[in-house]
Coordinates of N, CA and C in Angstrom, one line a residue:
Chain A
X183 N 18.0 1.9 5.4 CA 16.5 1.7 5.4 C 15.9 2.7 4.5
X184 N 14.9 2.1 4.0 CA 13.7 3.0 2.8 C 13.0 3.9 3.4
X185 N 12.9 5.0 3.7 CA 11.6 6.1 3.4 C 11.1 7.0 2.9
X186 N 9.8 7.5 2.9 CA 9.2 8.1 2.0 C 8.8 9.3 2.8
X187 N 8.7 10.7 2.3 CA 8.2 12.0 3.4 C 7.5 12.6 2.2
X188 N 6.2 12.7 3.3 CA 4.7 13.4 2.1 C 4.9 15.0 2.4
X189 N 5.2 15.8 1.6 CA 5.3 17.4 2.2 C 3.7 17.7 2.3
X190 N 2.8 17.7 3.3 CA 1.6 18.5 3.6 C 0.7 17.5 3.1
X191 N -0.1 17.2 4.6 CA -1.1 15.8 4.7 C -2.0 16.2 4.8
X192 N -2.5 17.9 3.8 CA -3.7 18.2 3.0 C -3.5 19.2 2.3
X193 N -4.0 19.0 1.0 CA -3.6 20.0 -0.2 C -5.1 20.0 -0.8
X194 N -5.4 21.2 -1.2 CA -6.5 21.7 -1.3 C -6.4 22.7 -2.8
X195 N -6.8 22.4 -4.1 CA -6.9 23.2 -5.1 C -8.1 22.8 -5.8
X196 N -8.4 24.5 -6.6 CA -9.5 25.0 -7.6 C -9.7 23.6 -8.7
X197 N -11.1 23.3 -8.6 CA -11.3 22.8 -9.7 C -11.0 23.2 -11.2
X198 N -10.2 22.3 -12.0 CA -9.2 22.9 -13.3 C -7.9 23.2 -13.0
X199 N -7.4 23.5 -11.8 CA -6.1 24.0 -11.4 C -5.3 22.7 -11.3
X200 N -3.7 23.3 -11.1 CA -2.9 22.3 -11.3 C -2.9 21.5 -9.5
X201 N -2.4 20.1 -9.7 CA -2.4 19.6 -8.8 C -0.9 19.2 -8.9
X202 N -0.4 19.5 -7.4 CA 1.3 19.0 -6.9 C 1.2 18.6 -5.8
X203 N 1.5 17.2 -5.6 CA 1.7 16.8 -4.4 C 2.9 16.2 -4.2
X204 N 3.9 16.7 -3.2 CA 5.1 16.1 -3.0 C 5.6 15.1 -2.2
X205 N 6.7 14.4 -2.8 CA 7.2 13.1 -2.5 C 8.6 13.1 -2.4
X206 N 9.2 13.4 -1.2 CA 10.8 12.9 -1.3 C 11.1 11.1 -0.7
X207 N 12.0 10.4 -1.1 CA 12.3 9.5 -0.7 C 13.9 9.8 -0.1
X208 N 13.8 8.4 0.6 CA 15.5 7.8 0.8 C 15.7 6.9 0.8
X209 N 16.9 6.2 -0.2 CA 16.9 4.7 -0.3 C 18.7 4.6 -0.4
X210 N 19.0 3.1 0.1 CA 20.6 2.7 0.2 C 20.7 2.5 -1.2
X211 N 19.5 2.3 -1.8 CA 19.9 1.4 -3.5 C 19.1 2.1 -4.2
X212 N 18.8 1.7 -5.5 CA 18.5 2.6 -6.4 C 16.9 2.0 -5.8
X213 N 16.1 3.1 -6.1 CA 15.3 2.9 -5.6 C 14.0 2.4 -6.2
X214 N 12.6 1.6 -6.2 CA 11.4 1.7 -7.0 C 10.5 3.0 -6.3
X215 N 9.8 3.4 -7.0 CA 8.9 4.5 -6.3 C 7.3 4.6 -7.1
X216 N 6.5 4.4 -6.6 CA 5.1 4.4 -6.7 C 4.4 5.6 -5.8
X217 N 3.0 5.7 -6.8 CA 1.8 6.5 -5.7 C 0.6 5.8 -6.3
X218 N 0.3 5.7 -4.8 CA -1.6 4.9 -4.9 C -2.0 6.0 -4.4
X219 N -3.7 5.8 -4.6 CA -4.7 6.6 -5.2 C -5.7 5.7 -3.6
X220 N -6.4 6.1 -3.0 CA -7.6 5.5 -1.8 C -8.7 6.3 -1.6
X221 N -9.6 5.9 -2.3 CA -11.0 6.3 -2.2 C -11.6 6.0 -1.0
X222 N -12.7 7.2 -0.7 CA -12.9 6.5 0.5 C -13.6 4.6 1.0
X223 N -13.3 4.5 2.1 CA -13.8 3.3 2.1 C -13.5 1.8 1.1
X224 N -12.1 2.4 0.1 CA -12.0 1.1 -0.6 C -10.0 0.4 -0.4
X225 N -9.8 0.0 -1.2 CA -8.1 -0.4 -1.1 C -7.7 1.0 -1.7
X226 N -6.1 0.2 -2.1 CA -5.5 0.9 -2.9 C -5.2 0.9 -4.2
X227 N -4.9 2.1 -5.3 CA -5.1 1.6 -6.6 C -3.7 2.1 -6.8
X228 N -2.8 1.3 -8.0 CA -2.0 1.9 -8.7 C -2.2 3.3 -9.2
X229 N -1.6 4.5 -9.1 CA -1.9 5.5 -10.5 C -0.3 5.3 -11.1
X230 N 0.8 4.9 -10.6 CA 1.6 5.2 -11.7 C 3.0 4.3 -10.8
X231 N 4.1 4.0 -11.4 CA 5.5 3.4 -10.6 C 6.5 3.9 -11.6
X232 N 7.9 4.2 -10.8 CA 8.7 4.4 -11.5 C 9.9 3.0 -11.2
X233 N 10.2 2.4 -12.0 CA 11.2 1.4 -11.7 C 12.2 1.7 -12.8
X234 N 13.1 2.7 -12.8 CA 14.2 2.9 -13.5 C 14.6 3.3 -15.2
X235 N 13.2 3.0 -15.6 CA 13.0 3.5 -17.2 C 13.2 4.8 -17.6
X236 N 12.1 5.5 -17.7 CA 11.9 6.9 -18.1 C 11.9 7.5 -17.1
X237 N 12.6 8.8 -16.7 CA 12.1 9.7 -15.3 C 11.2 10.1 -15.4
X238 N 10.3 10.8 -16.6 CA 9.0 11.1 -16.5 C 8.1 9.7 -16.6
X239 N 7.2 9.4 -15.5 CA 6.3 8.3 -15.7 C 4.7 8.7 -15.6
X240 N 3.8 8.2 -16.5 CA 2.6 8.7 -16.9 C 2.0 7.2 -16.6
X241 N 1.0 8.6 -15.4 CA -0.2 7.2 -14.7 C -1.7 7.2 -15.7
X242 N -2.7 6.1 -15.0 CA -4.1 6.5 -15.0 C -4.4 7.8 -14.8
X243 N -5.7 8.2 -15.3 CA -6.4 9.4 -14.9 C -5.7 10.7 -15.1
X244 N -5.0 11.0 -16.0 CA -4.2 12.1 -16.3 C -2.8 12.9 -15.3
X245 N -2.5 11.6 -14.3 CA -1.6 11.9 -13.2 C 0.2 11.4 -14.5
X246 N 1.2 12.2 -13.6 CA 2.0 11.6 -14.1 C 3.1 12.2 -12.9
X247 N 4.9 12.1 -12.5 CA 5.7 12.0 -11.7 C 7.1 12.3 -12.7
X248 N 7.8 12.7 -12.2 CA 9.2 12.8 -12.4 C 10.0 12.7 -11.2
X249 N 10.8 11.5 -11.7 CA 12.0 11.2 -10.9 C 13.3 11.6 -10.8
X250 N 13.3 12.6 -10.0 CA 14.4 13.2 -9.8 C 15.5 12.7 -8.7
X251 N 16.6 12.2 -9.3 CA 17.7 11.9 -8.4 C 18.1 12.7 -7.8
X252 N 18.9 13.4 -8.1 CA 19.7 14.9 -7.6 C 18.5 15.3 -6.4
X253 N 17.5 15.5 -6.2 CA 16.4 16.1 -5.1 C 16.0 15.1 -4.6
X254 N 16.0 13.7 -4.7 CA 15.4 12.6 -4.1 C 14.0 12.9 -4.2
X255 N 13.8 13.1 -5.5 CA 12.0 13.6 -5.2 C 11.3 12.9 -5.9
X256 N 10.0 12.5 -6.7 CA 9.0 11.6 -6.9 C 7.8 12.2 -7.3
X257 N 7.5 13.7 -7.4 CA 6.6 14.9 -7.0 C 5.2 14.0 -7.7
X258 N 3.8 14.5 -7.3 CA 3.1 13.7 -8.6 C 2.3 14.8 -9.3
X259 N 1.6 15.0 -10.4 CA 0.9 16.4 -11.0 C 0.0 15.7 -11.3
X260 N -1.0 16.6 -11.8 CA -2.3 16.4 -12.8 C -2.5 17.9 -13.2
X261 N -2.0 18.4 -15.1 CA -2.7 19.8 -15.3 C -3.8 20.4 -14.5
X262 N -5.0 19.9 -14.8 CA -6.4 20.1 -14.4 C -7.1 19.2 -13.7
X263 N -7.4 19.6 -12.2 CA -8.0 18.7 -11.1 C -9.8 18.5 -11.5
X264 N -9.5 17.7 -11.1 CA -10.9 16.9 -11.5 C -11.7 16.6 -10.4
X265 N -13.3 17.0 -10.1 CA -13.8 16.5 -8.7 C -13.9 14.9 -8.5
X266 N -13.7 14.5 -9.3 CA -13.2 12.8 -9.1 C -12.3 13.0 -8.6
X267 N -11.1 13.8 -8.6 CA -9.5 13.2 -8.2 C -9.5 13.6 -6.8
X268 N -10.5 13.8 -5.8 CA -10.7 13.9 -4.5 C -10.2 12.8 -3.6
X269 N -9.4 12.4 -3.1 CA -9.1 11.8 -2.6 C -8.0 11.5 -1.8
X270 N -7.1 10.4 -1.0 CA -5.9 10.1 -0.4 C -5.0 9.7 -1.3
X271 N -3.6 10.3 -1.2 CA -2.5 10.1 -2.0 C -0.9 9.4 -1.3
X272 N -1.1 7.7 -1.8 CA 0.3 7.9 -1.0 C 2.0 7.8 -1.9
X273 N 2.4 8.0 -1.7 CA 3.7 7.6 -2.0 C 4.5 6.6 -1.5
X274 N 5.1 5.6 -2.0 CA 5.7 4.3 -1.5 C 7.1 4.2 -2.5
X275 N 7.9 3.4 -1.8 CA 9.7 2.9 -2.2 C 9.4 1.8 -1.6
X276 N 10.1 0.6 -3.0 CA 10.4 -0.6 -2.4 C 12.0 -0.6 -3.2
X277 N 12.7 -1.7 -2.8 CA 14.0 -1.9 -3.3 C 14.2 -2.4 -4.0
X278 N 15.6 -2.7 -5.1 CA 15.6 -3.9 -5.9 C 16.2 -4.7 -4.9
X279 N 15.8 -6.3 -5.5 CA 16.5 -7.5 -4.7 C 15.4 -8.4 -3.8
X280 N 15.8 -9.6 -4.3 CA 14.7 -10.8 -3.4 C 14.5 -10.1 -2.0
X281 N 13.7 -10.1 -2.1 CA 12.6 -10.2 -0.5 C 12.7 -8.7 0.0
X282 N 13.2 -7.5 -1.5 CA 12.7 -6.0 -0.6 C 11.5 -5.9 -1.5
X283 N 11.0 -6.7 -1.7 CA 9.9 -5.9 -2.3 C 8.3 -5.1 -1.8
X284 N 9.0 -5.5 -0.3 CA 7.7 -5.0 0.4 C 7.8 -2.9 0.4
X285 N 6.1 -2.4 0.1 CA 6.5 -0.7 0.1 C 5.9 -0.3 1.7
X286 N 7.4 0.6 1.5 CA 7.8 1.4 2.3 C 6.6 3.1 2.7
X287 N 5.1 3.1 2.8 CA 4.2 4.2 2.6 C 4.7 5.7 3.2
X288 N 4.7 6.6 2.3 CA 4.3 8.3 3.3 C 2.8 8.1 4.3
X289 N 3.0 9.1 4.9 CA 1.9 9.2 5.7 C 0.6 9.6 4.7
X290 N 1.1 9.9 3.1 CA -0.5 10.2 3.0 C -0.9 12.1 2.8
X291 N -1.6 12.5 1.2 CA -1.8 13.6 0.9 C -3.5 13.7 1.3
X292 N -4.2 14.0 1.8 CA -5.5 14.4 1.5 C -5.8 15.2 0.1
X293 N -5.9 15.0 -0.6 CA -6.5 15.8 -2.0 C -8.1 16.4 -1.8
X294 N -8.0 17.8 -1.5 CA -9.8 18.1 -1.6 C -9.5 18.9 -2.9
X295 N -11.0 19.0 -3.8 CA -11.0 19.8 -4.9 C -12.5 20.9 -4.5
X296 N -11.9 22.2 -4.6 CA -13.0 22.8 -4.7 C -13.7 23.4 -5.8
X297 N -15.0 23.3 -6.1 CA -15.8 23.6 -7.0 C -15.5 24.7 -7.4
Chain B
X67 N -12.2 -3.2 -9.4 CA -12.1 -4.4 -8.8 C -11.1 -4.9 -9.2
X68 N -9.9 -5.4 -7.9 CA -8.6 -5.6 -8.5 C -8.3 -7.1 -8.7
X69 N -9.1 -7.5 -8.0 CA -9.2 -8.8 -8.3 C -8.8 -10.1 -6.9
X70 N -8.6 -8.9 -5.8 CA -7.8 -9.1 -4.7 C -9.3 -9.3 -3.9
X71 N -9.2 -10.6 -2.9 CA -10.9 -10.7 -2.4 C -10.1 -10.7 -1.0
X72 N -11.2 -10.1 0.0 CA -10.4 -10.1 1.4 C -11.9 -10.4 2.2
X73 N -12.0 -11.4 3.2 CA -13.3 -11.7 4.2 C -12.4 -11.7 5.1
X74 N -13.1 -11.5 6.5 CA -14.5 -10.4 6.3 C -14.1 -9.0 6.1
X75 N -15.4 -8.3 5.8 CA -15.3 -7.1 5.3 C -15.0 -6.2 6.5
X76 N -15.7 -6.1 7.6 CA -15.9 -5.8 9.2 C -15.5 -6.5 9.7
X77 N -15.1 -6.5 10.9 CA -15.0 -7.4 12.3 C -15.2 -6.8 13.3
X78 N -15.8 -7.0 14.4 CA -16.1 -6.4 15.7 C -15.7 -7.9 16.8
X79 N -14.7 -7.3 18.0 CA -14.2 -8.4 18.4 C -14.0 -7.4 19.7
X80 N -13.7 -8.7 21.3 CA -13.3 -7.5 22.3 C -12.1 -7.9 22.3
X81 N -11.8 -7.1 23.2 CA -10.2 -7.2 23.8 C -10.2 -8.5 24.5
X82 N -8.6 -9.3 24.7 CA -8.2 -10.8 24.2 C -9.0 -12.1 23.4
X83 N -9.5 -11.5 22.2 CA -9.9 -12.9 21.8 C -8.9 -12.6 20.4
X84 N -8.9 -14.1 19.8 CA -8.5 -14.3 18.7 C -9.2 -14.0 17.2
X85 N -8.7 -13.3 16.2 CA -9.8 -13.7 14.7 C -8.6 -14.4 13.8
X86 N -9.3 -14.4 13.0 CA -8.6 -14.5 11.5 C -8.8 -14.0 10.1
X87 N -7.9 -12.9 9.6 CA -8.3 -12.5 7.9 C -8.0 -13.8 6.9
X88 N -9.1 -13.6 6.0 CA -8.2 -13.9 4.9 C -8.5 -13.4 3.7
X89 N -7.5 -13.6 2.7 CA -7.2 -13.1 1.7 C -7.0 -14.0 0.5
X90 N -7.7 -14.0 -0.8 CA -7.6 -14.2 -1.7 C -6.6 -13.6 -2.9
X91 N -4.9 -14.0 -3.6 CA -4.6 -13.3 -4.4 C -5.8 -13.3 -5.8
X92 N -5.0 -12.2 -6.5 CA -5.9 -12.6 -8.1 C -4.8 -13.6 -8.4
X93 N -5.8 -14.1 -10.1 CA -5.2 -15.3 -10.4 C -3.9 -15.5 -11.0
X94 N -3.0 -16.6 -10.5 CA -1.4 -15.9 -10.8 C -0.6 -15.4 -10.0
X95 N -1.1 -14.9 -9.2 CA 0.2 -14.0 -8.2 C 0.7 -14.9 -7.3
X96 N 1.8 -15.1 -7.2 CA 2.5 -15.9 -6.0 C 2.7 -15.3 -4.6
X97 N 2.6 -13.7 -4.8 CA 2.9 -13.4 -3.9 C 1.9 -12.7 -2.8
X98 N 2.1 -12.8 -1.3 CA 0.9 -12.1 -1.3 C 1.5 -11.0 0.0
X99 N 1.2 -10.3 0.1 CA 1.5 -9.0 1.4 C 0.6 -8.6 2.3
X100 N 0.9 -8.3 3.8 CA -0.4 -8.2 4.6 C 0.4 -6.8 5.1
X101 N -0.8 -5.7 5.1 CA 0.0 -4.2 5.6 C -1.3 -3.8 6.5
X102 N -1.0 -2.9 7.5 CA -1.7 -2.4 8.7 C -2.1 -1.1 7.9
X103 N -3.5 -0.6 8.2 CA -3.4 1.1 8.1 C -4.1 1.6 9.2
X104 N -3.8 2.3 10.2 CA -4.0 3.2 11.2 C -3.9 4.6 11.7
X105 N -4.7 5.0 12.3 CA -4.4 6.8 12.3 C -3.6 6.4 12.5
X106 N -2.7 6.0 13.8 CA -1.5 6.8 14.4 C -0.1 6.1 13.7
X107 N -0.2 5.1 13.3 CA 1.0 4.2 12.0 C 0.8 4.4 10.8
X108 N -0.2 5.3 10.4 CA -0.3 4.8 9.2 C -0.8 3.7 8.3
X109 N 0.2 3.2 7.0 CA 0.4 2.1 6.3 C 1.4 1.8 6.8
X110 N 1.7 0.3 7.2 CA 2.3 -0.4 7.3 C 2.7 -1.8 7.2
X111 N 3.6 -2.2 7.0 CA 4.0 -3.7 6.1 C 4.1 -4.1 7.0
X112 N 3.0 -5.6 6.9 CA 3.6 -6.9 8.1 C 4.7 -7.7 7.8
X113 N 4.2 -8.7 6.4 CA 4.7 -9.6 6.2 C 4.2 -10.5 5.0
X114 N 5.5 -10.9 4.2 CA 5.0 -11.4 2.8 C 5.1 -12.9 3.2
X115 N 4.5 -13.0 1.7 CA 4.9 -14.4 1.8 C 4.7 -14.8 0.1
X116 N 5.0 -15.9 0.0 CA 5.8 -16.0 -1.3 C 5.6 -17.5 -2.0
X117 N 4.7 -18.0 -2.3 CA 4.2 -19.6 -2.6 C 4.6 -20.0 -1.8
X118 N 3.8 -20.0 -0.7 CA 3.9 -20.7 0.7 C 4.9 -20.7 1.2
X119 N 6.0 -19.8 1.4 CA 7.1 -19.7 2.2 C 7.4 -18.0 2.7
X120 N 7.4 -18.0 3.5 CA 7.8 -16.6 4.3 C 8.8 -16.1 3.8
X121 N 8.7 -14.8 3.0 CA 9.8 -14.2 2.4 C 10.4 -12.5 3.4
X122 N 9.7 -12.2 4.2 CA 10.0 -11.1 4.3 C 8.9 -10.6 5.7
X123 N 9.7 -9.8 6.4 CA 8.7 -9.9 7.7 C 8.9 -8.5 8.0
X124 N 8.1 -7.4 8.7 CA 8.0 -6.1 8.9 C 7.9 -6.1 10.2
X125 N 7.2 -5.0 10.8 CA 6.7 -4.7 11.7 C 5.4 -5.4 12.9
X126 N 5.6 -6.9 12.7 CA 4.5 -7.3 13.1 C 4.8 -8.3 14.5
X127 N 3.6 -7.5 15.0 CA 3.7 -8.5 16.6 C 3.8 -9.8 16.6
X128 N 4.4 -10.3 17.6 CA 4.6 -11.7 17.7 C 2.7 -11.9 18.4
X129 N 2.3 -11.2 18.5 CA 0.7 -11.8 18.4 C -0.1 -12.0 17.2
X130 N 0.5 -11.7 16.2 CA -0.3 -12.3 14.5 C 1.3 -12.9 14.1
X131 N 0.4 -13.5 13.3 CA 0.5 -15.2 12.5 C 0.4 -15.0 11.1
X132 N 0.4 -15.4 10.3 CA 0.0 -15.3 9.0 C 0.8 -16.7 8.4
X133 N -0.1 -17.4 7.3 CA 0.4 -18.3 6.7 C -0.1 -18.5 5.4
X134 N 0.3 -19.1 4.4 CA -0.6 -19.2 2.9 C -0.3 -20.3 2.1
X135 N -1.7 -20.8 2.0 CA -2.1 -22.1 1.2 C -1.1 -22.6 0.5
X136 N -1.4 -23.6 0.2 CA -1.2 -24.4 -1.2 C -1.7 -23.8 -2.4
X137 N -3.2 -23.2 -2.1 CA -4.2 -23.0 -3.2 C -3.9 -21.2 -3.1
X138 N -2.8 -21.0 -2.6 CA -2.1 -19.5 -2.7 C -3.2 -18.4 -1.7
X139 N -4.1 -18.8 -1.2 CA -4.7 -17.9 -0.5 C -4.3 -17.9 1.1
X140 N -3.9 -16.8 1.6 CA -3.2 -16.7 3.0 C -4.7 -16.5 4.0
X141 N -3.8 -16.4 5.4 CA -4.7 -16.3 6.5 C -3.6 -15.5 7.4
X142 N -4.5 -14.5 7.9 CA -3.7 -13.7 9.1 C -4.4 -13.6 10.0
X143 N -3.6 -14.1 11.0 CA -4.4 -14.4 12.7 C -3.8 -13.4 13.6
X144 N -5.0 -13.2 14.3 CA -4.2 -12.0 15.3 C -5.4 -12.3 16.6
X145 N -4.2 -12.7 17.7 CA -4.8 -13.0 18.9 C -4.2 -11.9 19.8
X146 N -5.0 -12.9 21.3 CA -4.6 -11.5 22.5 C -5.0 -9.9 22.5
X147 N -6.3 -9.8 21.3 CA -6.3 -8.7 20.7 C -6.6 -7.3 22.0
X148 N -5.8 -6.7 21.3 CA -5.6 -5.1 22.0 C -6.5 -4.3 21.6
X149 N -7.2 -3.5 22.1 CA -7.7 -1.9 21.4 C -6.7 -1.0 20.5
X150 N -5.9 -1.6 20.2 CA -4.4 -0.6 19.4 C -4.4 -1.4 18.3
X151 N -5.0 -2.7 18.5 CA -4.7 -3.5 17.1 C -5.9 -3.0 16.2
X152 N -6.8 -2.3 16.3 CA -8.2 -1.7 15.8 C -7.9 -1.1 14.7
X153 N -7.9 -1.2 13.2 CA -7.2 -1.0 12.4 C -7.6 -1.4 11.0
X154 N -7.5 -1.4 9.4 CA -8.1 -1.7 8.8 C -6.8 -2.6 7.9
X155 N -7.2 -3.3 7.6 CA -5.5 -4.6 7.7 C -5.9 -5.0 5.9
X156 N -5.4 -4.6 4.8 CA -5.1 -4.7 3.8 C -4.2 -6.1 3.3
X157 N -4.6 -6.5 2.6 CA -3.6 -8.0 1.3 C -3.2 -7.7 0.2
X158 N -2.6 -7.8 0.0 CA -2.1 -7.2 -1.5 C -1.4 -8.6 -2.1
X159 N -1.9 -8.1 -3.7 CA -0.3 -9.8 -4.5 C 0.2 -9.0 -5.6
X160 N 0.9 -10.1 -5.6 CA 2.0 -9.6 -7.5 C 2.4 -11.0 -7.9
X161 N 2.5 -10.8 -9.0 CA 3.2 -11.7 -10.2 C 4.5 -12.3 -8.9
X162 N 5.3 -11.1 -8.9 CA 6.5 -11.0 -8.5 C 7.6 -11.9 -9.1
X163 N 8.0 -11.4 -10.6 CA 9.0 -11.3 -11.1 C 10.3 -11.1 -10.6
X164 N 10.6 -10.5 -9.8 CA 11.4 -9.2 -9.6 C 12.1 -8.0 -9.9
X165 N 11.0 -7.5 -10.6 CA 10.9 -6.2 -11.6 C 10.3 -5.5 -10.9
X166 N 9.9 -4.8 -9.3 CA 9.1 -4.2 -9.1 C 7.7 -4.3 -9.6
X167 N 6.9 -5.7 -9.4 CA 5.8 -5.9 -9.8 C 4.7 -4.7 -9.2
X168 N 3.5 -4.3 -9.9 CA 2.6 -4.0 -9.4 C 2.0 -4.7 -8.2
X169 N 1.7 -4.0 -6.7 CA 0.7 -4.6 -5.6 C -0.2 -4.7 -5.8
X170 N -1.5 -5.3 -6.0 CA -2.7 -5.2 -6.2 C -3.6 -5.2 -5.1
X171 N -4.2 -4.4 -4.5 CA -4.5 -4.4 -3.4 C -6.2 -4.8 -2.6
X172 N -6.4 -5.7 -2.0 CA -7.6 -5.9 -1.4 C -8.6 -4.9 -0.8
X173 N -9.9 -4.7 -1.0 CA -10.2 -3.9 0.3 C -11.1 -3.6 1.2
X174 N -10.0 -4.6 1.8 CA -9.5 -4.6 3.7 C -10.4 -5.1 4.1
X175 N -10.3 -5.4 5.3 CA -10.8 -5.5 6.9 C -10.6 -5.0 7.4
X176 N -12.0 -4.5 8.1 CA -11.9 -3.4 9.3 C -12.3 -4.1 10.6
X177 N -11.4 -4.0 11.4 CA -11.0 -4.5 12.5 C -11.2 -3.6 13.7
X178 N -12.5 -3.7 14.6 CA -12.6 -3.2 15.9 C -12.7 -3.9 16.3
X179 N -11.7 -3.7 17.6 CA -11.4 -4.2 18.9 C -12.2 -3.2 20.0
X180 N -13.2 -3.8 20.5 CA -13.4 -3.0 21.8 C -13.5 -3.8 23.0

């Protein structure tokens, strides 16, 4: 079975500072791995998926991930935080193969940026 | 705007009655996914479905239903309702190639139960 573990369900950095929010997974197969972006009060938005291409994958909004096998990890950055980038971060795994395509969510990063 | 339409926006219902979500994919997706988000669960997957045929089933009580059109737009019914089912109930679609399509996601219905 697929899961995803968010290290710290609130992370808090300087406006301009670097942003890292971590992502380990576990998967039987090779795995897909995503992070959505939830504003308050709305859905969920793509920022970026890794499905087996490049290990570095580069989202919207200056976010990008590296997929690391060896660590089962998924981590996601942004150089310089932005008071827009305030928000809920999740990380998700779905599988290859008919009918796994449903994702597997972390509990979820709280992102605050302070001024 | 993802393109994903979900009515109603709110619901306020008491405990044992029945509602129904539903959910519009964007245009093109065959596929459509219904996921739970709640403090104490989280996000969680109910159940897909797949041009009108059930592809895949999660975590969902045998007190919701879900089914989807012809015209590709689903319905998720949830009876007997509990104060636990109070929750904000998300749709999502994809192309669904099977390339790890992008989810596109609705947003939501917020669902109290009191």
């Amino acid at each position: 079975a697929q899961s995803v573990t968010q290290l710290g369900s609130h992370v808090s950095v300087s406006e301009g500072a670097l942003v890292l929010l971590r992502c380990n997974y576990s998967s039987s197969v090779p795995p897909y791995l995503f992070w959505y972006v939830q504003y308050p009060n709305q859905g969920l938005q793509l920022l970026l998926k890794y499905t087996s291409a490049a290990t570095l994958v580069k989202g919207i909004n200056g976010f990008e991930a590296e997929f690391k096998k060896s660590e089962t990890s998924f981590h996601l950055t942004k150089p310089s935080a932005h008071m827009s980038d305030a928000a809920e971060y999740f990380c998700a795994v779905s599988e290859v193969g008919f009918g796994n395509e449903k994702l597997t969510f972390g509990t979820g990063t709280r992102l605050t940026i302070i001024p | 705007d993802s393109g994903v339409t979900q009515t109603p926006k709110h619901l306020i219902t008491a405990t044992g009655q029945r509602v129904t979500l539903r959910c519009s994919p964007r245009s093109g997706d065959l596929s459509v996914y219904w996921y739970q988000q709640s403090l104490d669960q989280g996000l969680q997957f109910l159940i897909q479905y797949y041009n009108g045929e059930e592809r895949a089933k999660g975590n969902i009580l045998e007190r919701f239903s879900a089914q989807q059109f012809p015209d590709l737009h689903s319905e998720l019914n949830l009876s007997s309702l509990e104060l636990g089912d109070s929750a904000l109930y998300f749709c999502a679609s994809s192309v669904d190639r099977g390339e790890a399509d992008t989810q596109y996601f609705g947003p939501g219905t917020r669902l109290t139960v009191l």
